[in-house]
Amino acid sequence: MEIQEIAQDDAAFQQYLTERLRVFNDTHSSHHRNIRGVDVPVVQLKVERDGEIIAGLYGSVYWGWFDLDRLWVAEAYHNQGIGSRLLVAGEAKARMLGASRVKLTTFSFQAKSFYERYGYEVAGVLHDYPPGADYYMMTKRFTNA
């Protein structure tokens, strides 16, 4: 058996690996198996000004978790409470969709301290990724309040 390098980006090969991993996950996890083919609810919020999107949030809800994938505010609108309003509204929508916890990732040069103000805790960190910065996985458990 010889290891072969694939010199060019190969979408079919990548899809093959994805399918093989899904088969493995489905075999070993009923949660993975049961979510296949299900339309996962998403949370999509945006803020517009003069017809231009200046902020937005996107995430999905599955396994009782809100997977907060993206929260962005245009730099000209930082420190105006827009990100806070989006986060609170996104969490509320996710709770309505059955989430009891949230997970997200952020870099040290992005919004770690912002999320900590809203009760998020660091669950893991990759130091020096990218060089000179850190990469954080953060989580939060919703309270019953």
PDB file of C-alpha atoms in Angstrom:
ATOM      1  CA  MET A   1       0.000   0.000   0.000  1.00  0.00           C
ATOM      2  CA  GLU A   2       1.436   3.283  -1.094  1.00  0.00           C
ATOM      3  CA  ILE A   3       0.372   6.770  -0.031  1.00  0.00           C
ATOM      4  CA  GLN A   4      -0.433   8.859  -3.079  1.00  0.00           C
ATOM      5  CA  GLU A   5      -0.560  12.626  -3.121  1.00  0.00           C
ATOM      6  CA  ILE A   6      -3.459  14.234  -4.941  1.00  0.00           C
ATOM      7  CA  ALA A   7      -1.938  17.317  -6.527  1.00  0.00           C
ATOM      8  CA  GLN A   8      -5.121  19.208  -7.369  1.00  0.00           C
ATOM      9  CA  ASP A   9      -8.242  19.971  -5.364  1.00  0.00           C
ATOM     10  CA  ASP A  10     -10.522  16.962  -5.869  1.00  0.00           C
ATOM     11  CA  ALA A  11     -14.158  17.540  -4.860  1.00  0.00           C
ATOM     12  CA  ALA A  12     -15.144  13.921  -5.583  1.00  0.00           C
ATOM     13  CA  PHE A  13     -12.390  12.640  -3.276  1.00  0.00           C
ATOM     14  CA  GLN A  14     -13.438  15.045  -0.535  1.00  0.00           C
ATOM     15  CA  GLN A  15     -17.056  13.945  -0.892  1.00  0.00           C
ATOM     16  CA  TYR A  16     -15.984  10.312  -0.727  1.00  0.00           C
ATOM     17  CA  LEU A  17     -14.179  10.953   2.586  1.00  0.00           C
ATOM     18  CA  THR A  18     -17.209  12.826   3.931  1.00  0.00           C
ATOM     19  CA  GLU A  19     -19.478   9.906   3.038  1.00  0.00           C
ATOM     20  CA  ARG A  20     -17.127   7.371   4.653  1.00  0.00           C
ATOM     21  CA  LEU A  21     -16.985   9.424   7.864  1.00  0.00           C
ATOM     22  CA  ARG A  22     -20.770   9.738   7.900  1.00  0.00           C
ATOM     23  CA  VAL A  23     -21.161   5.971   7.572  1.00  0.00           C
ATOM     24  CA  PHE A  24     -18.781   5.478  10.490  1.00  0.00           C
ATOM     25  CA  ASN A  25     -20.565   8.115  12.610  1.00  0.00           C
ATOM     26  CA  ASP A  26     -23.973   6.660  11.781  1.00  0.00           C
ATOM     27  CA  THR A  27     -22.784   3.207  12.833  1.00  0.00           C
ATOM     28  CA  HIS A  28     -21.512   4.431  16.195  1.00  0.00           C
ATOM     29  CA  SER A  29     -23.947   7.246  17.057  1.00  0.00           C
ATOM     30  CA  SER A  30     -27.724   7.107  16.941  1.00  0.00           C
ATOM     31  CA  HIS A  31     -27.724  10.910  17.145  1.00  0.00           C
ATOM     32  CA  HIS A  32     -25.839  11.148  13.864  1.00  0.00           C
ATOM     33  CA  ARG A  33     -27.985   8.463  12.286  1.00  0.00           C
ATOM     34  CA  ASN A  34     -31.248  10.137  13.323  1.00  0.00           C
ATOM     35  CA  ILE A  35     -30.335  13.589  12.022  1.00  0.00           C
ATOM     36  CA  ARG A  36     -29.536  12.456   8.466  1.00  0.00           C
ATOM     37  CA  GLY A  37     -32.060  13.723   5.961  1.00  0.00           C
ATOM     38  CA  VAL A  38     -33.757  15.955   8.538  1.00  0.00           C
ATOM     39  CA  ASP A  39     -34.155  19.641   7.834  1.00  0.00           C
ATOM     40  CA  VAL A  40     -32.249  21.203  10.704  1.00  0.00           C
ATOM     41  CA  PRO A  41     -33.827  24.470  11.878  1.00  0.00           C
ATOM     42  CA  VAL A  42     -31.723  27.550  11.258  1.00  0.00           C
ATOM     43  CA  VAL A  43     -31.599  30.973  12.853  1.00  0.00           C
ATOM     44  CA  GLN A  44     -30.899  33.761  10.363  1.00  0.00           C
ATOM     45  CA  LEU A  45     -31.109  37.399  11.421  1.00  0.00           C
ATOM     46  CA  LYS A  46     -29.943  40.535   9.677  1.00  0.00           C
ATOM     47  CA  VAL A  47     -29.799  44.263  10.227  1.00  0.00           C
ATOM     48  CA  GLU A  48     -30.045  46.600   7.248  1.00  0.00           C
ATOM     49  CA  ARG A  49     -29.455  50.287   6.885  1.00  0.00           C
ATOM     50  CA  ASP A  50     -30.388  52.096   3.687  1.00  0.00           C
ATOM     51  CA  GLY A  51     -30.836  48.738   1.938  1.00  0.00           C
ATOM     52  CA  GLU A  52     -27.371  47.487   2.899  1.00  0.00           C
ATOM     53  CA  ILE A  53     -26.754  44.597   5.293  1.00  0.00           C
ATOM     54  CA  ILE A  54     -24.663  45.944   8.171  1.00  0.00           C
ATOM     55  CA  ALA A  55     -24.915  42.983  10.550  1.00  0.00           C
ATOM     56  CA  GLY A  56     -26.110  39.408  10.685  1.00  0.00           C
ATOM     57  CA  LEU A  57     -26.247  36.159  12.585  1.00  0.00           C
ATOM     58  CA  TYR A  58     -26.498  32.581  11.335  1.00  0.00           C
ATOM     59  CA  GLY A  59     -26.657  29.283  13.183  1.00  0.00           C
ATOM     60  CA  SER A  60     -28.472  25.968  13.326  1.00  0.00           C
ATOM     61  CA  VAL A  61     -30.173  23.990  16.075  1.00  0.00           C
ATOM     62  CA  TYR A  62     -29.679  20.258  16.548  1.00  0.00           C
ATOM     63  CA  TRP A  63     -29.068  17.819  19.401  1.00  0.00           C
ATOM     64  CA  GLY A  64     -30.337  20.467  21.829  1.00  0.00           C
ATOM     65  CA  TRP A  65     -27.534  22.834  20.821  1.00  0.00           C
ATOM     66  CA  PHE A  66     -27.495  26.151  19.000  1.00  0.00           C
ATOM     67  CA  ASP A  67     -24.461  25.987  16.731  1.00  0.00           C
ATOM     68  CA  LEU A  68     -23.797  29.719  16.369  1.00  0.00           C
ATOM     69  CA  ASP A  69     -21.741  29.730  13.213  1.00  0.00           C
ATOM     70  CA  ARG A  70     -21.534  33.426  12.289  1.00  0.00           C
ATOM     71  CA  LEU A  71     -22.175  36.758  13.955  1.00  0.00           C
ATOM     72  CA  TRP A  72     -20.873  39.815  12.109  1.00  0.00           C
ATOM     73  CA  VAL A  73     -21.283  43.562  12.469  1.00  0.00           C
ATOM     74  CA  ALA A  74     -19.739  46.016  10.002  1.00  0.00           C
ATOM     75  CA  GLU A  75     -16.907  47.894  11.691  1.00  0.00           C
ATOM     76  CA  ALA A  76     -18.588  51.272  11.208  1.00  0.00           C
ATOM     77  CA  TYR A  77     -21.396  50.013  13.480  1.00  0.00           C
ATOM     78  CA  HIS A  78     -19.324  48.470  16.283  1.00  0.00           C
ATOM     79  CA  ASN A  79     -20.079  49.543  19.871  1.00  0.00           C
ATOM     80  CA  GLN A  80     -23.659  50.525  19.067  1.00  0.00           C
ATOM     81  CA  GLY A  81     -25.327  47.474  20.635  1.00  0.00           C
ATOM     82  CA  ILE A  82     -26.165  45.790  17.327  1.00  0.00           C
ATOM     83  CA  GLY A  83     -24.131  42.652  18.045  1.00  0.00           C
ATOM     84  CA  SER A  84     -25.683  42.403  21.503  1.00  0.00           C
ATOM     85  CA  ARG A  85     -29.179  42.697  20.108  1.00  0.00           C
ATOM     86  CA  LEU A  86     -28.448  40.076  17.441  1.00  0.00           C
ATOM     87  CA  LEU A  87     -26.974  37.667  19.994  1.00  0.00           C
ATOM     88  CA  VAL A  88     -29.903  38.014  22.392  1.00  0.00           C
ATOM     89  CA  ALA A  89     -32.446  37.631  19.565  1.00  0.00           C
ATOM     90  CA  GLY A  90     -30.567  34.653  18.104  1.00  0.00           C
ATOM     91  CA  GLU A  91     -30.410  32.912  21.454  1.00  0.00           C
ATOM     92  CA  ALA A  92     -34.121  33.518  22.022  1.00  0.00           C
ATOM     93  CA  LYS A  93     -34.999  32.034  18.632  1.00  0.00           C
ATOM     94  CA  ALA A  94     -32.702  29.049  19.253  1.00  0.00           C
ATOM     95  CA  ARG A  95     -34.402  28.405  22.596  1.00  0.00           C
ATOM     96  CA  MET A  96     -37.789  28.463  20.848  1.00  0.00           C
ATOM     97  CA  LEU A  97     -36.392  25.828  18.485  1.00  0.00           C
ATOM     98  CA  GLY A  98     -35.402  23.592  21.417  1.00  0.00           C
ATOM     99  CA  ALA A  99     -31.806  24.563  22.172  1.00  0.00           C
ATOM    100  CA  SER A 100     -30.629  24.431  25.765  1.00  0.00           C
ATOM    101  CA  ARG A 101     -26.968  25.181  25.013  1.00  0.00           C
ATOM    102  CA  VAL A 102     -24.853  27.130  22.525  1.00  0.00           C
ATOM    103  CA  LYS A 103     -21.470  26.510  20.954  1.00  0.00           C
ATOM    104  CA  LEU A 104     -19.386  28.871  18.869  1.00  0.00           C
ATOM    105  CA  THR A 105     -15.820  29.611  17.871  1.00  0.00           C
ATOM    106  CA  THR A 106     -13.967  32.908  17.833  1.00  0.00           C
ATOM    107  CA  PHE A 107     -10.420  34.201  17.566  1.00  0.00           C
ATOM    108  CA  SER A 108      -8.643  36.287  20.194  1.00  0.00           C
ATOM    109  CA  PHE A 109      -8.748  39.257  17.799  1.00  0.00           C
ATOM    110  CA  GLN A 110     -12.496  38.875  17.329  1.00  0.00           C
ATOM    111  CA  ALA A 111     -15.115  38.692  20.068  1.00  0.00           C
ATOM    112  CA  LYS A 112     -14.033  36.472  22.996  1.00  0.00           C
ATOM    113  CA  SER A 113     -14.620  39.161  25.646  1.00  0.00           C
ATOM    114  CA  PHE A 114     -17.948  40.098  24.019  1.00  0.00           C
ATOM    115  CA  TYR A 115     -19.242  36.541  24.383  1.00  0.00           C
ATOM    116  CA  GLU A 116     -17.916  36.265  27.947  1.00  0.00           C
ATOM    117  CA  ARG A 117     -20.081  39.276  28.893  1.00  0.00           C
ATOM    118  CA  TYR A 118     -23.079  37.160  27.849  1.00  0.00           C
ATOM    119  CA  GLY A 119     -22.143  34.139  29.931  1.00  0.00           C
ATOM    120  CA  TYR A 120     -20.080  32.148  27.433  1.00  0.00           C
ATOM    121  CA  GLU A 121     -17.174  30.113  28.770  1.00  0.00           C
ATOM    122  CA  VAL A 122     -14.081  28.827  27.013  1.00  0.00           C
ATOM    123  CA  ALA A 123     -14.364  25.084  26.416  1.00  0.00           C
ATOM    124  CA  GLY A 124     -11.115  24.800  24.497  1.00  0.00           C
ATOM    125  CA  VAL A 125      -8.344  26.880  22.987  1.00  0.00           C
ATOM    126  CA  LEU A 126      -5.742  26.477  20.255  1.00  0.00           C
ATOM    127  CA  HIS A 127      -2.847  28.772  21.057  1.00  0.00           C
ATOM    128  CA  ASP A 128      -0.926  30.484  18.265  1.00  0.00           C
ATOM    129  CA  TYR A 129      -3.631  29.686  15.674  1.00  0.00           C
ATOM    130  CA  PRO A 130      -3.034  31.649  13.517  1.00  0.00           C
ATOM    131  CA  PRO A 131       0.438  32.651  14.672  1.00  0.00           C
ATOM    132  CA  GLY A 132       0.159  35.430  17.220  1.00  0.00           C
ATOM    133  CA  ALA A 133      -3.510  34.743  18.013  1.00  0.00           C
ATOM    134  CA  ASP A 134      -5.633  32.115  19.748  1.00  0.00           C
ATOM    135  CA  TYR A 135      -8.725  30.222  18.571  1.00  0.00           C
ATOM    136  CA  TYR A 136     -11.472  29.548  21.109  1.00  0.00           C
ATOM    137  CA  MET A 137     -14.412  27.173  21.301  1.00  0.00           C
ATOM    138  CA  MET A 138     -16.971  28.655  23.672  1.00  0.00           C
ATOM    139  CA  THR A 139     -20.190  27.316  25.155  1.00  0.00           C
ATOM    140  CA  LYS A 140     -23.120  28.546  27.153  1.00  0.00           C
ATOM    141  CA  ARG A 141     -25.957  26.743  28.913  1.00  0.00           C
ATOM    142  CA  PHE A 142     -29.287  28.540  28.875  1.00  0.00           C
ATOM    143  CA  THR A 143     -30.897  29.050  32.260  1.00  0.00           C
ATOM    144  CA  ASN A 144     -34.614  28.491  32.824  1.00  0.00           C
ATOM    145  CA  ALA A 145     -35.137  32.182  33.497  1.00  0.00           C
TER     146      ALA A 145
END
